[in-house]
mmCIF file of C-alpha atoms in Angstrom:
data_model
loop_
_atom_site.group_PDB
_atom_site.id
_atom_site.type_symbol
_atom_site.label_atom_id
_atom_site.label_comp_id
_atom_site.label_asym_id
_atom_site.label_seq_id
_atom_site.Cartn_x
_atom_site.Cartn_y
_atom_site.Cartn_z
ATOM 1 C CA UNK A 112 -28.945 67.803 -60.086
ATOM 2 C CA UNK A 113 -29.466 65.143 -62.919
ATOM 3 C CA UNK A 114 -31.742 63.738 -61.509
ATOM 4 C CA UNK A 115 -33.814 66.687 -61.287
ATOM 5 C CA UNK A 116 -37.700 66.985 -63.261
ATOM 6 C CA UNK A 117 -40.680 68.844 -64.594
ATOM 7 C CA UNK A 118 -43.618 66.915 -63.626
ATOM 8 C CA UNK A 119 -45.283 66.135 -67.726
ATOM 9 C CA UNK A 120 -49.049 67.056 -66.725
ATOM 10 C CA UNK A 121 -51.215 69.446 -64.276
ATOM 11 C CA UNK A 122 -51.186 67.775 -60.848
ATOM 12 C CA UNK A 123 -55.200 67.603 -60.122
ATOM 13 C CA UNK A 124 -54.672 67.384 -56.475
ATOM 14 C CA UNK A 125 -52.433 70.262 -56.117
ATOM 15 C CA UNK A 126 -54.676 72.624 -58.301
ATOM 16 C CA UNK A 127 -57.704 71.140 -55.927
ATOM 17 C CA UNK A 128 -56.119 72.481 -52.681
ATOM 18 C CA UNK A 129 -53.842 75.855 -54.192
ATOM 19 C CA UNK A 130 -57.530 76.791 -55.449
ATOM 20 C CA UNK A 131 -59.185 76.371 -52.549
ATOM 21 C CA UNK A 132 -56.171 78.324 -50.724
ATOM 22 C CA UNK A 133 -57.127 80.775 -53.548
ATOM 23 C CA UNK A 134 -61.112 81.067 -52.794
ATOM 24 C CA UNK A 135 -60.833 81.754 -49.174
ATOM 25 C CA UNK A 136 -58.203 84.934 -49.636
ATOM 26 C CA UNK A 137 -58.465 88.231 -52.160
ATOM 27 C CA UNK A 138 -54.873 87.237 -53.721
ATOM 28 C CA UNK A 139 -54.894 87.410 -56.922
ATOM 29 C CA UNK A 140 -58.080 89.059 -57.939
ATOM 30 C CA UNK A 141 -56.882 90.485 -61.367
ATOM 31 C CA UNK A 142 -55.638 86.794 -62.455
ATOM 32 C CA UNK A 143 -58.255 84.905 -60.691
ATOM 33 C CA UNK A 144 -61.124 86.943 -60.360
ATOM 34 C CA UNK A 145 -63.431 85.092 -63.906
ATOM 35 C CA UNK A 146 -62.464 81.887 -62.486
ATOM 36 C CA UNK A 147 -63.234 82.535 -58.705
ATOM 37 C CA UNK A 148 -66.645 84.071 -59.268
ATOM 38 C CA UNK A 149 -68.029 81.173 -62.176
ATOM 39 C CA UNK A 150 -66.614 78.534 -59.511
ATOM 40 C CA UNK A 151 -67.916 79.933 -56.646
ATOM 41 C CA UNK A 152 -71.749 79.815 -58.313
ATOM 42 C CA UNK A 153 -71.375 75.810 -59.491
ATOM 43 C CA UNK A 154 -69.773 74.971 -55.814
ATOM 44 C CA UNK A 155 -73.281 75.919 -54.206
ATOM 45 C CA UNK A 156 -74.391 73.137 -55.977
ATOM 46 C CA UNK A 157 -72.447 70.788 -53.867
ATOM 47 C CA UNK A 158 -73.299 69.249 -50.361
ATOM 48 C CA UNK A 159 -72.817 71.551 -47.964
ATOM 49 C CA UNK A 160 -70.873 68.675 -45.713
ATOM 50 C CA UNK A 161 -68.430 68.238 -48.424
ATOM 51 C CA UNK A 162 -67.686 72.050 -49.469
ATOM 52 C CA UNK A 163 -66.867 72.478 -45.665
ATOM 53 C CA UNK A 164 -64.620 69.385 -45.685
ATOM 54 C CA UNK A 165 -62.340 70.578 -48.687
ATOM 55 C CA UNK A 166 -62.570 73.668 -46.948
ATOM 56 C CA UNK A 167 -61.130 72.792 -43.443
ATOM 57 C CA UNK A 168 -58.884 70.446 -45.244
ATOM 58 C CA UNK A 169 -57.067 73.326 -47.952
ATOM 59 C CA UNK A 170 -57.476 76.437 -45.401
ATOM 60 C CA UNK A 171 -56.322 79.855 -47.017
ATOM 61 C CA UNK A 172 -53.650 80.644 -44.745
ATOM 62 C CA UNK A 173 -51.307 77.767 -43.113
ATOM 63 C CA UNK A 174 -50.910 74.536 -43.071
ATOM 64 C CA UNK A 175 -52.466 71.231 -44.755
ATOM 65 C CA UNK A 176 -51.848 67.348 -44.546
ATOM 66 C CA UNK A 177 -49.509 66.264 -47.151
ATOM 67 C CA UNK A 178 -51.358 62.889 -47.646
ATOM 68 C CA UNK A 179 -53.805 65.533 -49.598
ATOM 69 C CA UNK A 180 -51.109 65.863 -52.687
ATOM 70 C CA UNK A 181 -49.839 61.831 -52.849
ATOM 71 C CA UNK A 182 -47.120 61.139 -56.049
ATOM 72 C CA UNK A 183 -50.066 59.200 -57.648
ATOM 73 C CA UNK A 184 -52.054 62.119 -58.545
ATOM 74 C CA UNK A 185 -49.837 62.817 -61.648
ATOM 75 C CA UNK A 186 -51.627 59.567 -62.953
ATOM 76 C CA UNK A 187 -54.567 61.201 -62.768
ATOM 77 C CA UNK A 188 -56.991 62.342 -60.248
ATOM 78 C CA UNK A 189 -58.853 59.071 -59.762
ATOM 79 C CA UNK A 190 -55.437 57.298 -58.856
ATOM 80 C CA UNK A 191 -54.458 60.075 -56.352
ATOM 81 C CA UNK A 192 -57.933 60.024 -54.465
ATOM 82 C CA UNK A 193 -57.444 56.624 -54.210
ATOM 83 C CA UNK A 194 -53.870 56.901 -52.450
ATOM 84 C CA UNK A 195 -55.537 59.225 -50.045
ATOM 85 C CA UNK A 196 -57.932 56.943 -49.275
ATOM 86 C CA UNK A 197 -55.482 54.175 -48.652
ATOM 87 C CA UNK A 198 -53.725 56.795 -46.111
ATOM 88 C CA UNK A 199 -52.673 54.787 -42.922
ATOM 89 C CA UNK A 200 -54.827 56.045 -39.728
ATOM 90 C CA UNK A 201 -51.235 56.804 -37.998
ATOM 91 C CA UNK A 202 -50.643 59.390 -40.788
ATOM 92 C CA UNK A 203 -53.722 60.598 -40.972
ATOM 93 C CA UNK A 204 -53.375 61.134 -36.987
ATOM 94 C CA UNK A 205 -50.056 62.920 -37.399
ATOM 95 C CA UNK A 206 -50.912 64.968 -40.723
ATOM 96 C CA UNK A 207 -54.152 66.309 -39.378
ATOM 97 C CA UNK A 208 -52.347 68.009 -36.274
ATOM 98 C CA UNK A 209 -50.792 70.652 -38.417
ATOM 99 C CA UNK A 210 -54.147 71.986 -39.352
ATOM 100 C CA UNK A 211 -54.342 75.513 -36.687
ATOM 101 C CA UNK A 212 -57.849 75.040 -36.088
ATOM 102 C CA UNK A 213 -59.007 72.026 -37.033
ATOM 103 C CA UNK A 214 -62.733 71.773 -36.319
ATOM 104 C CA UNK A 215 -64.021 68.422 -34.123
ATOM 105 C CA UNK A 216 -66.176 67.407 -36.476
ATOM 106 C CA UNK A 217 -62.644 66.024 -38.761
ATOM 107 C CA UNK A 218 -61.877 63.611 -35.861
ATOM 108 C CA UNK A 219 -63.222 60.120 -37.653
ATOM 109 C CA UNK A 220 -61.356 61.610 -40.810
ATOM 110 C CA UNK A 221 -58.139 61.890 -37.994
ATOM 111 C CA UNK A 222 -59.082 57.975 -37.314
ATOM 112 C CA UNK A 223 -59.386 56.884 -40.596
ATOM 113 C CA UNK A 224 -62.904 55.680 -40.504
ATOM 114 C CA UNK A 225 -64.047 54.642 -43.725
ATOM 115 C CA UNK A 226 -66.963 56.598 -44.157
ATOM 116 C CA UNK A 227 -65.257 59.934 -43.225
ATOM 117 C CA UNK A 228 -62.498 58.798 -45.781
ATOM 118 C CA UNK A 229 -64.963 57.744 -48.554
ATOM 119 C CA UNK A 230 -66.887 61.233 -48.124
ATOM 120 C CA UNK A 231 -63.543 62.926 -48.467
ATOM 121 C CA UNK A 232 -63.083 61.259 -51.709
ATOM 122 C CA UNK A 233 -66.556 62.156 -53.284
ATOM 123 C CA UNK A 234 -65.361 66.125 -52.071
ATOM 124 C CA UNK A 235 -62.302 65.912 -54.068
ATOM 125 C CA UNK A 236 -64.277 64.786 -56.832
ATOM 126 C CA UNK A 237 -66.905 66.705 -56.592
ATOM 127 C CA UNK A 238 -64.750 69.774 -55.881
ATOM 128 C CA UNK A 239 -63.048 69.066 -58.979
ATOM 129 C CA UNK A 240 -65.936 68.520 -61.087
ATOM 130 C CA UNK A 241 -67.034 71.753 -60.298
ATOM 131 C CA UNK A 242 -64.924 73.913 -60.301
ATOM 132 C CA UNK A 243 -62.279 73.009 -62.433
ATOM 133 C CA UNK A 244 -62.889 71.192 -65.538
ATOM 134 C CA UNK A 245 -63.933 74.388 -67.937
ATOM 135 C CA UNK A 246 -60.618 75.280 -67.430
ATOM 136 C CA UNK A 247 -58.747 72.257 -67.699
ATOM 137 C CA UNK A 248 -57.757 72.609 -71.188
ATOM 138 C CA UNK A 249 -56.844 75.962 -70.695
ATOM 139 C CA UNK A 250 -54.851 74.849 -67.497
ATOM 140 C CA UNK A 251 -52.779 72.265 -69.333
ATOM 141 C CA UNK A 252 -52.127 74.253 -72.245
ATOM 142 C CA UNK A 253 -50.292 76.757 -69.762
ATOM 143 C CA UNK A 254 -48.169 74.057 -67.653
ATOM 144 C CA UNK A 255 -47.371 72.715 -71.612
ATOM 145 C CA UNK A 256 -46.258 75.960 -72.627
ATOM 146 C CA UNK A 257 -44.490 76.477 -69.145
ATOM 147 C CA UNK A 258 -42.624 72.856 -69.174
ATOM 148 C CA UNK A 259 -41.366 74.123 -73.171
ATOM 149 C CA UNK A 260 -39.639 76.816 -71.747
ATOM 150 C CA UNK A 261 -38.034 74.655 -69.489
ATOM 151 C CA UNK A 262 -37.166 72.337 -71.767
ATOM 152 C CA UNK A 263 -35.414 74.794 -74.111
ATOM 153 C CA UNK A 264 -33.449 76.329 -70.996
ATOM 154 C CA UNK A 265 -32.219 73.025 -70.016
ATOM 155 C CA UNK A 266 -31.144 72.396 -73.891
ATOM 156 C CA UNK A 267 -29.413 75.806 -73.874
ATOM 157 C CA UNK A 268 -27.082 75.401 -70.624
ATOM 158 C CA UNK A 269 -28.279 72.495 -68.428
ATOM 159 C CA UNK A 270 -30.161 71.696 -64.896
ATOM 160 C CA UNK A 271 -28.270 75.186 -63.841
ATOM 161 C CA UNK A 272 -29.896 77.239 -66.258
ATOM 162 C CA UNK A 273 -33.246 75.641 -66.027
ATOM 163 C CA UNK A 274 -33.395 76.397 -62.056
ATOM 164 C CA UNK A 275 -31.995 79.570 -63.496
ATOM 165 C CA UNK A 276 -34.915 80.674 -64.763
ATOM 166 C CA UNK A 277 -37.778 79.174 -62.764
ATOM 167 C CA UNK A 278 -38.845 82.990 -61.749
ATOM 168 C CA UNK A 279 -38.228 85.697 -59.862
ATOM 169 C CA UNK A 280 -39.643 84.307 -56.583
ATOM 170 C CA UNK A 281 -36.961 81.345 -56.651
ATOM 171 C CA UNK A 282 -33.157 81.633 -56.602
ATOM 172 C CA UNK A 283 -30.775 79.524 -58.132
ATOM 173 C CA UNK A 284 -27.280 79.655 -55.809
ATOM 174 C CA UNK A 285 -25.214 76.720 -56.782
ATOM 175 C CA UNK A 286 -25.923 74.293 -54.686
ATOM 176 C CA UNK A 287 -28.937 75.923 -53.136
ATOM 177 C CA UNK A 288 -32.001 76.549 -54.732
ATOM 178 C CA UNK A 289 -33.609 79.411 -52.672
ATOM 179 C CA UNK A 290 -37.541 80.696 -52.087
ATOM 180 C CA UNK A 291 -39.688 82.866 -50.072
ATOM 181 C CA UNK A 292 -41.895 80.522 -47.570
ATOM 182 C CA UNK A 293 -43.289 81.584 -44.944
ATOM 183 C CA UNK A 294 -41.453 79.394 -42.891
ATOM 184 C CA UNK A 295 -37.629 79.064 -42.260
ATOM 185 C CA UNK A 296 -36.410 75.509 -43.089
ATOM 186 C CA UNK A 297 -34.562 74.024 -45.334
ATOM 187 C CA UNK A 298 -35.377 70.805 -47.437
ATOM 188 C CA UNK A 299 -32.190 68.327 -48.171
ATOM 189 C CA UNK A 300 -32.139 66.336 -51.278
ATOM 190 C CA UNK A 301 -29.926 63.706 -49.803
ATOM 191 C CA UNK A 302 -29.479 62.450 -53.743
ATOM 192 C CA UNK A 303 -33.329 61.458 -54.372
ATOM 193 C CA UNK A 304 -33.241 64.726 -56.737
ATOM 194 C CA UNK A 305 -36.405 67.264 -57.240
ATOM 195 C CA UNK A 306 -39.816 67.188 -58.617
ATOM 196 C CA UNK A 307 -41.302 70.567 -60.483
ATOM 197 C CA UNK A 308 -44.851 70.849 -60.805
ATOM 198 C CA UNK A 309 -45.896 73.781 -62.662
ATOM 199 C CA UNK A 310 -49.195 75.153 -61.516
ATOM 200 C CA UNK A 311 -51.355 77.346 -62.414
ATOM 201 C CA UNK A 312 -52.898 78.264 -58.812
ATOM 202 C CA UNK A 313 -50.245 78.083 -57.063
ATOM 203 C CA UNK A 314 -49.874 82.003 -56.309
ATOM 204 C CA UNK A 315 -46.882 83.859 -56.254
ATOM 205 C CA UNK A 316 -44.979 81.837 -53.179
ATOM 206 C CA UNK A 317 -43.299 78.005 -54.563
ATOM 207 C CA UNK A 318 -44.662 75.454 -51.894
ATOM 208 C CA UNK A 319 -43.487 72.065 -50.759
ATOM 209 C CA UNK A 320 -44.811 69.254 -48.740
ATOM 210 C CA UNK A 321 -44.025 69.211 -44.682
ATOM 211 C CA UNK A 322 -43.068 66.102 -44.249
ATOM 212 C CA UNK A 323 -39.028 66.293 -45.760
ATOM 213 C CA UNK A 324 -39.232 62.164 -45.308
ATOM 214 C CA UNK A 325 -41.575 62.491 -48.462
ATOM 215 C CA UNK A 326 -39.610 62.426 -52.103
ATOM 216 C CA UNK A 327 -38.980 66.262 -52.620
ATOM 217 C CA UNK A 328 -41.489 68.436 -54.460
ATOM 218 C CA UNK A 329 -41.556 72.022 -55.457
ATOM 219 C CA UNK A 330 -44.902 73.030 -56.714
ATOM 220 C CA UNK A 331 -43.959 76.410 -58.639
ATOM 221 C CA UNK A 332 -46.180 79.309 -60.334
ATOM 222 C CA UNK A 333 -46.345 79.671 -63.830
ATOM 223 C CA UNK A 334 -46.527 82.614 -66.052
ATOM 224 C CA UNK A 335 -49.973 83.799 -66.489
ATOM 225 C CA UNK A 336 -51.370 86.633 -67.743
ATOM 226 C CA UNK A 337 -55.185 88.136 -66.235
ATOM 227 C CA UNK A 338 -56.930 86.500 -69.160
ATOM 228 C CA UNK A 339 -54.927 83.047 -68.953
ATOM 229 C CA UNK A 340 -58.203 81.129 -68.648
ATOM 230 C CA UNK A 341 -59.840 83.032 -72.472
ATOM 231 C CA UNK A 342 -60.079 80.915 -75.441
ATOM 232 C CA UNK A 343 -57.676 82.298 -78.322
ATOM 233 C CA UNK A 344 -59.246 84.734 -79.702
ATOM 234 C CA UNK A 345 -61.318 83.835 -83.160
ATOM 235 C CA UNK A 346 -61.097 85.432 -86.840
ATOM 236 C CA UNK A 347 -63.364 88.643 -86.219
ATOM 237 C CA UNK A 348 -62.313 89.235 -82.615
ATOM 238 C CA UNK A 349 -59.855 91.522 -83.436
ATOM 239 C CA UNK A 350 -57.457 92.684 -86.030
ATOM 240 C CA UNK A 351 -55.896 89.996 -87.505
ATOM 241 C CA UNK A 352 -51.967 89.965 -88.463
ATOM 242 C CA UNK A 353 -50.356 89.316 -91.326
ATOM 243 C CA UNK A 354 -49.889 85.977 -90.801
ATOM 244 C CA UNK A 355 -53.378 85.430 -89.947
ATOM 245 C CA UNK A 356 -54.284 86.994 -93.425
ATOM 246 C CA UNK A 357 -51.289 84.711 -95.182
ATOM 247 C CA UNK A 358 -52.630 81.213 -93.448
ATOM 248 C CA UNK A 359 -55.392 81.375 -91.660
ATOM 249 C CA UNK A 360 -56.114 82.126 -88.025
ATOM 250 C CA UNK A 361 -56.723 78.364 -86.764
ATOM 251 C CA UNK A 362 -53.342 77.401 -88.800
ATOM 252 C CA UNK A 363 -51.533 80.139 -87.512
ATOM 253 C CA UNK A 364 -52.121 79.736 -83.812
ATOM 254 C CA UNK A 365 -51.328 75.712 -84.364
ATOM 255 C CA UNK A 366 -47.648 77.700 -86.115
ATOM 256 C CA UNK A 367 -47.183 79.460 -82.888
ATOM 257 C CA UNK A 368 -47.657 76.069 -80.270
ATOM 258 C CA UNK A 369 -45.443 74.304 -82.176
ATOM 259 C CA UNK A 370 -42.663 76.848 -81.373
ATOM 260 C CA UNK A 371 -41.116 75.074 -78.758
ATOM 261 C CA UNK A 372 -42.222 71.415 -79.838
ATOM 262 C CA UNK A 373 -45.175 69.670 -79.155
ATOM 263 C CA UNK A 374 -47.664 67.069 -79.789
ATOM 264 C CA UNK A 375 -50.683 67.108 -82.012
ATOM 265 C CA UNK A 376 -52.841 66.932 -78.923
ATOM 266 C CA UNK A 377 -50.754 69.780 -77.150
ATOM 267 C CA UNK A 378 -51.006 71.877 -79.807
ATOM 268 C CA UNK A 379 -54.571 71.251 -80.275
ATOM 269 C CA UNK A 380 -55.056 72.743 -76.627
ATOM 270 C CA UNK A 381 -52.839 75.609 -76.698
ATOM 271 C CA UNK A 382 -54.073 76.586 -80.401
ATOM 272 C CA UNK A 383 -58.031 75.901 -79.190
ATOM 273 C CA UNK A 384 -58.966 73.758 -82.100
ATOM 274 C CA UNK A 385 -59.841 70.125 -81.836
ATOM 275 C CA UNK A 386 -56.946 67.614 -82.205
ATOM 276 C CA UNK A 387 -58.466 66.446 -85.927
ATOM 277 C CA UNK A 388 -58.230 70.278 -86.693
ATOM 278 C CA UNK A 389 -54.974 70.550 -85.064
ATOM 279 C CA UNK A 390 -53.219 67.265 -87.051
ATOM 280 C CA UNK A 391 -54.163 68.943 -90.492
ATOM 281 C CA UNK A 392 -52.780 72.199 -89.801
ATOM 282 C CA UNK A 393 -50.031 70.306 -88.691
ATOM 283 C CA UNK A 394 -49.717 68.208 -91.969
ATOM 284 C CA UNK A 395 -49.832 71.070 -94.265
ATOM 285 C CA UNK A 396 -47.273 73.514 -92.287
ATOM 286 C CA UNK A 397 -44.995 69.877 -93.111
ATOM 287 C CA UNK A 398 -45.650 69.689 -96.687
ATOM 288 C CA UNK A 399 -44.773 73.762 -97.066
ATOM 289 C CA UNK A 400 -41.697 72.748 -94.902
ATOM 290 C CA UNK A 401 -42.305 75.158 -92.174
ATOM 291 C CA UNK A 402 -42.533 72.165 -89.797
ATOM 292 C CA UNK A 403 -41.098 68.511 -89.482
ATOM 293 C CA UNK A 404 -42.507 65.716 -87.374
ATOM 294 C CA UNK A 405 -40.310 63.172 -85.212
ATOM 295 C CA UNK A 406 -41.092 59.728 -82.909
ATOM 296 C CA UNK A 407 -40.015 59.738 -79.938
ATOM 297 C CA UNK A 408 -40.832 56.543 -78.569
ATOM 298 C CA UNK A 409 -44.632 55.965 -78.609
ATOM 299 C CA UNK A 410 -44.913 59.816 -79.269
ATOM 300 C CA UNK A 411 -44.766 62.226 -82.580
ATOM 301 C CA UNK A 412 -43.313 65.533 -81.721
ATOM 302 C CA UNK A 413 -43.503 68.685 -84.391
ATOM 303 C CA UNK A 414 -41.516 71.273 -84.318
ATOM 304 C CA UNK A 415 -40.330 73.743 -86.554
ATOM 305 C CA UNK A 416 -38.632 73.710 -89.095
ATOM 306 C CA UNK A 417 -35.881 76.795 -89.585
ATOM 307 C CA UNK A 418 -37.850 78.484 -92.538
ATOM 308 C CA UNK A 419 -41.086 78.403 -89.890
ATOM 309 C CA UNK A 420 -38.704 79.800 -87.172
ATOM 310 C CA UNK A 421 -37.638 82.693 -89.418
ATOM 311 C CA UNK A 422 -41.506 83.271 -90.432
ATOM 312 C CA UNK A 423 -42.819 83.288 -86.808
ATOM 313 C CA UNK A 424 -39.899 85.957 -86.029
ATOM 314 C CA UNK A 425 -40.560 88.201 -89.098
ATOM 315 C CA UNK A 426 -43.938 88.621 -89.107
ATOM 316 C CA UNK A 427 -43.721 88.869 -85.103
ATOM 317 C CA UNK A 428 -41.173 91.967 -85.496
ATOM 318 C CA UNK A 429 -42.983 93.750 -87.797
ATOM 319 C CA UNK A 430 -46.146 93.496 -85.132
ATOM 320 C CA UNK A 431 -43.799 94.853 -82.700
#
């Protein structure tokens, strides 16, 4: 159990392929449907050969290789296209059997032939480029805000109260940590301890690679709400509360991310400002002591202080 973790960023790779799953079914329509349609226009931009490819790859229902989600992807998505590409041809050979209907045109990806491999790397890419980066900010502001709650459960009563809480489609049940999946297995730990990625497409049902040789992952859903993807709303947008009136919309919102504790650049994203805009707020919520700012190691954190705690919960019971 102590050796269990929250992975610290969006995986790239698993948001590629739970998206994809996403774009070939109608799950998830009220939460996805913005996304879905703006992504679905800039991906008929792309090479038909390589939309297919993702495609067959990251089907909607079943299966996919696990050498499409590789432990270097949380490095970035440059470093996990590269450990695809660097796949052996014996696992490529094995992992593409579990596709249902895999098409014949995959077989030199199957044999690991170089050009098949480096077209599958410009997809990912390409995929990427199109249909996730207006998002981006707004995805890692929600796996940020998700791996904060996590963070304060584990404070409040350890690794059993952080699987606690992890949603109502997981089960915690000392020593077993139970899901819905559409397929009856179970994974041992055998000591190596547990991975969490948050994720933002991953919808409703917790997935895991196939392969239980693999170091154990559990790519889980997030909270989100339909409009998870919307900037925060602006001064003017709507009625403002009293705490927008007392300090300012931008300096409020920057208030509110640093509820659970974050860093300049975090709270930048989840407030919508730019990180210069986000350090001032930041600065003067300090000097009027609602906030206080600590290293850990090469990072600052700010969090509140308990004067800011008590005027976040005021002002947010008298909007209730």
């Amino acid at each position: 159990m102590l050796r269990t973790r929250v992975a610290a960023v969006p995986d790239p790779l698993w948001e590629i392929v739970l998206s994809l799953n996403l774009l070939g079914t109608r799950q998830g329509r009220a939460v996805f449907d913005t996304w879905s349609g703006q992504a679905r226009a800039r991906l008929r931009r792309l090479p038909l050969r390589q939309l297919h490819l993702v495609r067959a790859l990251a089907p909607p229902r079943g299966s996919f290789p696990d050498f499409l989600n590789p432990a270097e992807a949380s490095r970035g998505l440059q470093e996990g296209v590269q450990a695809i590409l660097s796949t052996s041809r014996r696992r490529l050979r094995e992992e593409m059997n579990v596709l249902a209907a895999a098409p014949s045109w995959l077989r030199p990806l199957a044999d690991g032939e170089p050009q098949a491999l480096e077209t599958l790397g410009q997809a990912l890419h390409r995929y990427f480029d199109a249909a996730l980066p207006p998002y981006w900010s707004a995805v890692r502001a929600q796996i940020e805000a998700d791996r904060a709650v996590r963070a304060r459960e584990l404070l409040r009563g350890g690794v059993d109260a952080l699987l606690s809480t992890l949603g109502p489609s997981l089960r915690w049940r000392s020593p077993v940590l139970e899901t819905a999946y559409p397929l009856d297995r179970d994974l041992q730990l055998h000591g190596r301890g547990l991975l969490l990625v948050p994720s933002v497409f991953c919808w409703q049902t917790p997935i895991t690679l196939s392969d239980p040789r693999l170091p154990p992952v559990l790519v889980y859903p997030v909270a989100r709400t339909h409009h998870w993807w919307a900037p925060p709303q602006r001064p003017g947008d709507g009625a403002r509360t009293t705490l927008d009136r007392l300090l300012g919309h931008g300096r409020t919102a920057v208030l509110r991310a640093l509820e659970d504790g974050c860093t300049t650049g975090e709270a930048a994203r989840r407030a919508g400002v730019t990180a210069a805009t986000a350090g001032e707020h930041v600065r003067i919520l300090r000097e009027a002591e609602l906030a206080v700012s600590v290293r850990d190691r090469n990072t600052v954190l700010h969090v509140l202080t308990p004067l800011g705690v008590g005027l976040l919960k005021a002002n947010r019971a008298r909007a209730e």
